[in-house]
CSV table of C-alpha atoms in Angstrom, one decimal:
chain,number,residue,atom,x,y,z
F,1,UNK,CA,106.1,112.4,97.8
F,2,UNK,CA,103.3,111.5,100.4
F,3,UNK,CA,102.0,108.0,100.2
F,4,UNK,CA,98.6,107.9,98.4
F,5,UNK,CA,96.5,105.3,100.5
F,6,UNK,CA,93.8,103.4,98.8
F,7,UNK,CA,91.1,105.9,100.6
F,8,UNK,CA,92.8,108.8,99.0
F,9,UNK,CA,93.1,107.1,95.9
F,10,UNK,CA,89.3,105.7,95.8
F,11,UNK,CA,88.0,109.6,96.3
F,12,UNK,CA,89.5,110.8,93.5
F,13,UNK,CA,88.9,111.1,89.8
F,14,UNK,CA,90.5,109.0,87.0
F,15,UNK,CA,92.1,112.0,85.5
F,16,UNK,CA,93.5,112.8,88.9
F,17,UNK,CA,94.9,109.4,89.6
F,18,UNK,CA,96.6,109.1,86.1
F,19,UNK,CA,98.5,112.3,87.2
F,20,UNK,CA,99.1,111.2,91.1
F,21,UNK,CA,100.4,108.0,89.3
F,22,UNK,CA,102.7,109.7,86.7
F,23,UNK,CA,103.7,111.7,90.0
F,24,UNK,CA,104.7,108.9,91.8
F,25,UNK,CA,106.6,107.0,89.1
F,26,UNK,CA,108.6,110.1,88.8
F,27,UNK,CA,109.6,110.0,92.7
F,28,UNK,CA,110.1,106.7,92.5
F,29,UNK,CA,112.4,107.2,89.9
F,30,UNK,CA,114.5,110.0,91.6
F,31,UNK,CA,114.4,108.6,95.1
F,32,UNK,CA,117.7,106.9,96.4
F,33,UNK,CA,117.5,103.1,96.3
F,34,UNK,CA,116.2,101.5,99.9
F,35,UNK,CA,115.0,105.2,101.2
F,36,UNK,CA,111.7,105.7,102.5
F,37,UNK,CA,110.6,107.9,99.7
F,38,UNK,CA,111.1,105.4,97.0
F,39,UNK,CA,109.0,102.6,99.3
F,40,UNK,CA,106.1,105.2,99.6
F,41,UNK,CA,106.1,106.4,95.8
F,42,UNK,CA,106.1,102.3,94.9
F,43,UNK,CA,103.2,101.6,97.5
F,44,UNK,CA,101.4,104.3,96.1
F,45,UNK,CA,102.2,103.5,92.3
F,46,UNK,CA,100.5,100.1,93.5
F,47,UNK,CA,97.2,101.5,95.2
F,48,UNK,CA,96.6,104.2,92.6
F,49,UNK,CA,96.7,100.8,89.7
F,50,UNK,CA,94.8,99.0,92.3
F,51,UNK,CA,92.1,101.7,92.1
F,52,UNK,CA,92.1,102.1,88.6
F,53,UNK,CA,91.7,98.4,87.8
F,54,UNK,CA,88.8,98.8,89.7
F,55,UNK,CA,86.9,101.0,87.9
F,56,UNK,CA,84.9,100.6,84.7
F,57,UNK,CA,87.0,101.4,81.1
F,58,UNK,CA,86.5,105.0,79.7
F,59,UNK,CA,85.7,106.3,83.2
């Protein structure tokens, strides 16, 4: 998985960024412990809830 920076994350829709996030969890998840992987799927689990705590409920 590709990190998902907080620019990426803030251009796209809600219903994208609930997939990217389930996405990411899932990487993180599968990713060997301490790999680079698993530090860029966590940074971007934390951006894309950044983003969505953001935005207005129902959005």
């Amino acid at each position: 998985m590709t990190l998902v920076s907080r620019f990426e994350a803030a251009s796209r829709s809600t219903a994208e960024l609930h997939g990217l996030l389930a996405e990411a969890f899932n990487a993180f998840a599968a990713a060997p412990r301490g790999s680079q992987e698993r530090r860029d799927a966590l940074q971007s689990m934390c951006n894309i809830e950044n983003e969505l705590a953001t935005r207005a409920p129902g959005l």
